[in-house]
mmCIF file of C-alpha atoms in Angstrom:
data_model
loop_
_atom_site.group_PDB
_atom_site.id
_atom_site.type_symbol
_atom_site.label_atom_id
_atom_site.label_comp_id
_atom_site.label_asym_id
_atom_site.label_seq_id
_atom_site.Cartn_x
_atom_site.Cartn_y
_atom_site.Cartn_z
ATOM 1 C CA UNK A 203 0.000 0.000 0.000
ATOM 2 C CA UNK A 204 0.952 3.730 -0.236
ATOM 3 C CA UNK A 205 1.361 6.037 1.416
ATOM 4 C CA UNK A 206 2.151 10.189 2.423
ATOM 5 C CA UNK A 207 3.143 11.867 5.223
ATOM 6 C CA UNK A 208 3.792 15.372 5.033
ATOM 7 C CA UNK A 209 5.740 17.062 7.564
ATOM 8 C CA UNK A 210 4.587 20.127 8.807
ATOM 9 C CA UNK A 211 0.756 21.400 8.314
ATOM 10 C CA UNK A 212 1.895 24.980 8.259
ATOM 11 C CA UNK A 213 4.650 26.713 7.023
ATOM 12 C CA UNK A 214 5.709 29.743 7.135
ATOM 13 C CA UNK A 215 8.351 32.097 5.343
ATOM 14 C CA UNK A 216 9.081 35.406 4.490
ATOM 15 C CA UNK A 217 9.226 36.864 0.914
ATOM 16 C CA UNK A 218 12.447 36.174 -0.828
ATOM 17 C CA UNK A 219 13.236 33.460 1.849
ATOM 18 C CA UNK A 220 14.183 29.657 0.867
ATOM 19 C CA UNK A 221 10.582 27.374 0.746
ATOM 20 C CA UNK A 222 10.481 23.925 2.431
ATOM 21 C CA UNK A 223 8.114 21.481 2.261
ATOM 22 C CA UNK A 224 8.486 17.953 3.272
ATOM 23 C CA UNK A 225 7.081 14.852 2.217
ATOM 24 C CA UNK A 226 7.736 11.400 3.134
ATOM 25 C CA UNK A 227 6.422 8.411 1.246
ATOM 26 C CA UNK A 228 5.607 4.636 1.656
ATOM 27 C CA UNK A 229 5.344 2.162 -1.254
ATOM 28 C CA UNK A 230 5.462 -0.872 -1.951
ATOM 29 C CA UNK A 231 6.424 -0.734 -5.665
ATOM 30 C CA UNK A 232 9.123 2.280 -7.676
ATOM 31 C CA UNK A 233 6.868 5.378 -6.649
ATOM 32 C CA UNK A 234 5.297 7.748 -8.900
ATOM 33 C CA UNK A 235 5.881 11.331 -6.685
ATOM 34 C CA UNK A 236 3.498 14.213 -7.063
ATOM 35 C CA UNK A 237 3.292 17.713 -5.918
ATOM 36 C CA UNK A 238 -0.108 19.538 -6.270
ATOM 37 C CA UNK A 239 -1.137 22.991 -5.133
ATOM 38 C CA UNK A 240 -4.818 24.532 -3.982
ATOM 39 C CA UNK A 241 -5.768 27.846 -3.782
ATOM 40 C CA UNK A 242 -9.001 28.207 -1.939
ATOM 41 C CA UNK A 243 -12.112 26.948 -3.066
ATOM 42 C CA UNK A 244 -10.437 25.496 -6.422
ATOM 43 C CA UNK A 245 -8.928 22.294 -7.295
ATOM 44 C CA UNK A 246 -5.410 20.979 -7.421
ATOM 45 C CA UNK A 247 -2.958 22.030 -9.922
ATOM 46 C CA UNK A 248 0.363 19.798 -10.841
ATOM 47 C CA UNK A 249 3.419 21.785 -10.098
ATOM 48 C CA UNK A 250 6.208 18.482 -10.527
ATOM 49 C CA UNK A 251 5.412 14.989 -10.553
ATOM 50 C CA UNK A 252 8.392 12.203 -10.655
ATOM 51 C CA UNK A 253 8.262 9.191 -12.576
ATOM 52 C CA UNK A 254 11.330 7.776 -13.792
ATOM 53 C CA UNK A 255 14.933 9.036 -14.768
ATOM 54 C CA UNK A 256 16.142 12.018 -12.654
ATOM 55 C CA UNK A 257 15.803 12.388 -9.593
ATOM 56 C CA UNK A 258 15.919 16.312 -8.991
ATOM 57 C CA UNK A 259 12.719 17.339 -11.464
ATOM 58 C CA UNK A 260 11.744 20.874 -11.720
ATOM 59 C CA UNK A 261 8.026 22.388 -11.875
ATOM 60 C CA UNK A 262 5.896 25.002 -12.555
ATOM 61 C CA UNK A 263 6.589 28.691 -10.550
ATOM 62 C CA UNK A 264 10.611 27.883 -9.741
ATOM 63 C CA UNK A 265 9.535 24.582 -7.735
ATOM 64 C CA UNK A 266 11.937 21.882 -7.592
ATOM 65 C CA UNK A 267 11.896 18.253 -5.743
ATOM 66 C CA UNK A 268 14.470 15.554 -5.345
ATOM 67 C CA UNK A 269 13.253 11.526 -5.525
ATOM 68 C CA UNK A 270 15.883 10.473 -2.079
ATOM 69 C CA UNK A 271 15.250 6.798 -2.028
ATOM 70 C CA UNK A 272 17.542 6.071 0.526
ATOM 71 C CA UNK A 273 15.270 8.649 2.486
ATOM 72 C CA UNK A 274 11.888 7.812 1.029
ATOM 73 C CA UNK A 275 11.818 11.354 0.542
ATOM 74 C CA UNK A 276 10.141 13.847 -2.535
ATOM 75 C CA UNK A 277 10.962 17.285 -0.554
ATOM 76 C CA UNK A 278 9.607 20.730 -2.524
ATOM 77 C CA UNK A 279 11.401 23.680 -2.654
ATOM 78 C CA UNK A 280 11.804 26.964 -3.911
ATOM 79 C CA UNK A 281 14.775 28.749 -3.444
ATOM 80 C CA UNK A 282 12.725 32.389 -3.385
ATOM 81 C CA UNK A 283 9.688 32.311 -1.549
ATOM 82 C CA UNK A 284 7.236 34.870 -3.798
ATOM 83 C CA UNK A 285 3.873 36.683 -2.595
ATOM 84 C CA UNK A 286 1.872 34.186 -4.520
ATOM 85 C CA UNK A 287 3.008 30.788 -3.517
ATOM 86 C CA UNK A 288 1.068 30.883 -0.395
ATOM 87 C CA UNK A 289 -1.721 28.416 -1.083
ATOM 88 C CA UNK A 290 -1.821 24.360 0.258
ATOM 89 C CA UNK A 291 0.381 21.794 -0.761
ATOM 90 C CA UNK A 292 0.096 18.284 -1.120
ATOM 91 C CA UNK A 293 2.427 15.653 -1.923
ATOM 92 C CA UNK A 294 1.267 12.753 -3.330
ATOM 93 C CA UNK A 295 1.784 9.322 -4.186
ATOM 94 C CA UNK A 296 0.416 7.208 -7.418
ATOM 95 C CA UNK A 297 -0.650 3.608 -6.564
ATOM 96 C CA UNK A 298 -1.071 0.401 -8.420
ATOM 97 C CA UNK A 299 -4.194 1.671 -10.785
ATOM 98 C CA UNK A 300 -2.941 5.495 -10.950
ATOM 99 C CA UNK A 301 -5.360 6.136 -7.655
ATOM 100 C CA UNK A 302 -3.460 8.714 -5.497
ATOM 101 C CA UNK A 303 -2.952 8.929 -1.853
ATOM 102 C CA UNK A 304 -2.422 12.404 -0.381
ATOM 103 C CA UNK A 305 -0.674 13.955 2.695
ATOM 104 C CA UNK A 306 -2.670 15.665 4.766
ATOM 105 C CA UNK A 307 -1.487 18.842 3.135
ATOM 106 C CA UNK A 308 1.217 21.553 4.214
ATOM 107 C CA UNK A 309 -0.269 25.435 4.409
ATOM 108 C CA UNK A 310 2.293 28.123 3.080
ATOM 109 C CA UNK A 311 2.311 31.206 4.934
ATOM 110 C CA UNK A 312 4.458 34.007 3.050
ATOM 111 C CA UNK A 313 5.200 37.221 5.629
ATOM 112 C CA UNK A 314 5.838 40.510 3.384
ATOM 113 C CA UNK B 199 -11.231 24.958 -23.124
ATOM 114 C CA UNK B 200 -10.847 21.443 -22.570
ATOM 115 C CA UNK B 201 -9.963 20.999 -18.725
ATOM 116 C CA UNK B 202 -12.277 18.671 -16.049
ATOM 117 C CA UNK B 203 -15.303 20.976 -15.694
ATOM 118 C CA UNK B 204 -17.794 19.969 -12.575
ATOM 119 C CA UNK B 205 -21.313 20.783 -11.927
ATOM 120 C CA UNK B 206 -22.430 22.484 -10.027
ATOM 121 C CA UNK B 207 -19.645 24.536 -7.938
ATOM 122 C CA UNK B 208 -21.706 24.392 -5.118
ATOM 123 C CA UNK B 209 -24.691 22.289 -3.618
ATOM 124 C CA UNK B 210 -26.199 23.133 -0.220
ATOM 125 C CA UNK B 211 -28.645 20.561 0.853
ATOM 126 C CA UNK B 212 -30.809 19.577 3.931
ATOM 127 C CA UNK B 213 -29.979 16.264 5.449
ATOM 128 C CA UNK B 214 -31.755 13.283 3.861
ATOM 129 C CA UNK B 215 -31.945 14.866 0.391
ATOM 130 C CA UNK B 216 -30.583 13.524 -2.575
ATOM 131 C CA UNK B 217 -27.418 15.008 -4.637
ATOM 132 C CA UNK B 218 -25.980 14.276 -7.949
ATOM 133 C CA UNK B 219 -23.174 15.805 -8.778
ATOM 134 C CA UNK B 220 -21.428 15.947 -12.470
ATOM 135 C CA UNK B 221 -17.729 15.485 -14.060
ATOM 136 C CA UNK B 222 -16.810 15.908 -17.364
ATOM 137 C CA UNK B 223 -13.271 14.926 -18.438
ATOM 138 C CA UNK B 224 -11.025 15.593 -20.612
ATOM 139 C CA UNK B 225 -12.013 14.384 -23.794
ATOM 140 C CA UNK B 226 -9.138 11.730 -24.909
ATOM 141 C CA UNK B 227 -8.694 10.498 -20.852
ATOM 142 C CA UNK B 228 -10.171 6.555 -20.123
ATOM 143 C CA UNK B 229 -9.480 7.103 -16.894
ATOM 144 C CA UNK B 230 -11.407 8.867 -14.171
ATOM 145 C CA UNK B 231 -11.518 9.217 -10.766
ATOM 146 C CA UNK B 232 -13.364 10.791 -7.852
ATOM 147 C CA UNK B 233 -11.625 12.420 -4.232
ATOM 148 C CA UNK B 234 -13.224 13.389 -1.526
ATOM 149 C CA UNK B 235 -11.387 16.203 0.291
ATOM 150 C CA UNK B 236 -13.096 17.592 3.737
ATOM 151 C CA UNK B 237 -11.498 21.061 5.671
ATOM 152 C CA UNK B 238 -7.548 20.480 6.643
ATOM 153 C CA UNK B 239 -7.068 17.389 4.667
ATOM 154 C CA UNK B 240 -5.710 15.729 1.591
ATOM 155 C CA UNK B 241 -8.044 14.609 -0.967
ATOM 156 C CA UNK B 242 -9.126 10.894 -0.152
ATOM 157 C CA UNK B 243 -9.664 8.240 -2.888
ATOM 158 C CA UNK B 244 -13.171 7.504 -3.324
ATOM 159 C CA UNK B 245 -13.520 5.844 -6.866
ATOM 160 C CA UNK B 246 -12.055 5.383 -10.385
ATOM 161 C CA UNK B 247 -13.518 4.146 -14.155
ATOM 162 C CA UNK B 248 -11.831 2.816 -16.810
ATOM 163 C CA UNK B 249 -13.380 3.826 -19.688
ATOM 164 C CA UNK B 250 -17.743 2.702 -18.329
ATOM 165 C CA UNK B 251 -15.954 0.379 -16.089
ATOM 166 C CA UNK B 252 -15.940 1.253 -12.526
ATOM 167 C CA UNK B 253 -12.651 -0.482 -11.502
ATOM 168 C CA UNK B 254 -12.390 0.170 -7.614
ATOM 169 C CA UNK B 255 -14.169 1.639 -5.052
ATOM 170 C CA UNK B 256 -12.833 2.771 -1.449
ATOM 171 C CA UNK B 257 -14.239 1.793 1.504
ATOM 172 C CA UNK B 258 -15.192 5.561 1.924
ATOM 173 C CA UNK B 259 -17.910 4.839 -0.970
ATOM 174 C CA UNK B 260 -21.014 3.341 1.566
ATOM 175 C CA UNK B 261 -23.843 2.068 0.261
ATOM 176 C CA UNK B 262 -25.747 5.415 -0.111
ATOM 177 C CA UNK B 263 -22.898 6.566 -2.654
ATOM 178 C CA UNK B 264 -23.143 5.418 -6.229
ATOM 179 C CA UNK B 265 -20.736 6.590 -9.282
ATOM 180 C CA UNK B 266 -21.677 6.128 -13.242
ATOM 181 C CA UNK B 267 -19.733 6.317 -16.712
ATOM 182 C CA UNK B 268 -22.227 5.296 -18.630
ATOM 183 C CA UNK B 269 -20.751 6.008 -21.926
ATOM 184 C CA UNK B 270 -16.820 6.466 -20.814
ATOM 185 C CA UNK B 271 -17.477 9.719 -21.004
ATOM 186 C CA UNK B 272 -18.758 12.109 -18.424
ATOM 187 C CA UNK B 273 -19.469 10.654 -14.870
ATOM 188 C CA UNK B 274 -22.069 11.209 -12.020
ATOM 189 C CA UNK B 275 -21.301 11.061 -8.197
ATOM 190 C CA UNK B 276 -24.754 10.369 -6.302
ATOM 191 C CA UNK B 277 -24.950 10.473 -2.820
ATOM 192 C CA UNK B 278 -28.865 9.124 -1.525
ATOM 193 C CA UNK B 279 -30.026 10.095 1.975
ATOM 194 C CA UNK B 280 -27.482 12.764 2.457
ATOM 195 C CA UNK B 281 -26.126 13.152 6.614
ATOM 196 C CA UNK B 282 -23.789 16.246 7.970
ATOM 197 C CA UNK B 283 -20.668 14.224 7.651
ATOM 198 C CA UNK B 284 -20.892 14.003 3.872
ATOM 199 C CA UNK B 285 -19.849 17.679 3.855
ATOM 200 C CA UNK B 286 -17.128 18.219 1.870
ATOM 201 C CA UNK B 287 -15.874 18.677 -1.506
ATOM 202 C CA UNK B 288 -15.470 16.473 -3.850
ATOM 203 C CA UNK B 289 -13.093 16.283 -7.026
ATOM 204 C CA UNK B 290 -13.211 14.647 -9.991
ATOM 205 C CA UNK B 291 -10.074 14.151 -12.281
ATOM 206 C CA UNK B 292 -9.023 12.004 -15.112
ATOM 207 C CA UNK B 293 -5.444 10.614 -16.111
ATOM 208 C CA UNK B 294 -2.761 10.743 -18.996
ATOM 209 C CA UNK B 295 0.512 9.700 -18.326
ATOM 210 C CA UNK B 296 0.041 9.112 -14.959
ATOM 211 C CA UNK B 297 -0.466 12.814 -14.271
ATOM 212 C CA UNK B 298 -3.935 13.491 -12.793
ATOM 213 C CA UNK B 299 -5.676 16.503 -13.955
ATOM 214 C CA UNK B 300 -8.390 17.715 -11.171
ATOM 215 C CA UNK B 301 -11.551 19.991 -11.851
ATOM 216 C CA UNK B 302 -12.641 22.230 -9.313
ATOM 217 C CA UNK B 303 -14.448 20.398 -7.505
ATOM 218 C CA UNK B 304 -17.915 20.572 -5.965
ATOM 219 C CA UNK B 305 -18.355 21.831 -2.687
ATOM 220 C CA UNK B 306 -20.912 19.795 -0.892
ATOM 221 C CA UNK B 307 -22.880 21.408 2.433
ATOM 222 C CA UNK B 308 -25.557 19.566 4.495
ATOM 223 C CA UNK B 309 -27.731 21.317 6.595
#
């Protein structure tokens, strides 16, 4: 079975400041990796999603995430925390039939 | 535009009603799949069709929840005898590439 857990349900930086968001993941089969983000009252857009090959894969908006087996780790970041990114995250991971299991979600909090 | 659209946005019903909600996918995905996502948490697998075929259900789905694809195409959540606790919204997105693309949901309240 899979599995998230997302450390962290709030987060908070300020603006220009280094964004981290971690994610730790259970599987029992080569994981498929996602990171999604929700603004309020909409639904979930992809910002990076891992699959195969490289293990550092780079999004939408300057996100980035490295595949650490040895840590069972997807961790997001963004070197320069902007205005806008503060929304939920949630890391996810794809099981057997492409059915997704979420984290709990992280909240962004960006200080001016 | 060619996204996941869901109908409606919004449903506020009194406990014991009836709902039905709507999702139409993108037009070239076989794959679709429902979420349930309630305040503070991560969306939570509900359902998912291949093509008509409606290939797993979670144990979330009781018996008062039923899901349709009648044609592959677009797909209807119903939820029969509605109670406070059903609450939430719920998502519908469908697959390419393993990369889900999610509408925006319908947000479900139960008076």
């Amino acid at each position: 079975a899979q599995s998230v857990t997302q450390l962290g349900s709030h987060v908070s930086v300020s603006e220009g400041a280094l964004v981290l968001l971690r994610c730790n993941y259970s599987s029992s089969v080569p994981p498929y990796l996602f990171w999604y983000v929700q603004y309020p009252n909409q639904g979930l857009q992809l910002l990076l999603k891992y699959t195969t090959g490289a293990t550092l894969v780079k999004g939408i908006n300057g996100f980035e995430a490295e595949f650490k087996k040895s840590e069972t780790s997807f961790h997001l970041t963004k070197p320069s925390a902007h205005m806008s990114d503060a929304a939920e995250y949630f890391c996810a991971v794809s099981g057997p039939n492409n059915d997704m299991r979420f984290g709990a979600g992280t909240r962004l909090t960006v200080k001016p | 535009d060619t996204g996941v659209s869901q109908n409606p946005r919004h449903k506020i019903t009194k406990r014991g009603q009836n709902v039905t909600f709507r999702c139409d996918p993108i037009s070239e995905h076989n794959r679709l799949y429902w979420y349930r996502q309630t305040l503070g948490q991560g969306p939570e697998f509900l359902t998912y069709f291949q093509n008509e075929a409606q290939l797993e259900k979670s144990r979330l789905l009781s018996d008062r929840f039923s899901a349709e694809r009648p044609k592959g195409s677009f797909s209807t959540l119903e939820i029969q005898r509605t109670e406070q606790g059903d609450s939430a919204m719920y998502l519908c997105a469908s697959t390419a590439n393993y990369e889900q693309y999610f509408g925006p949901g319908t947000r479900l309240t139960v008076t």
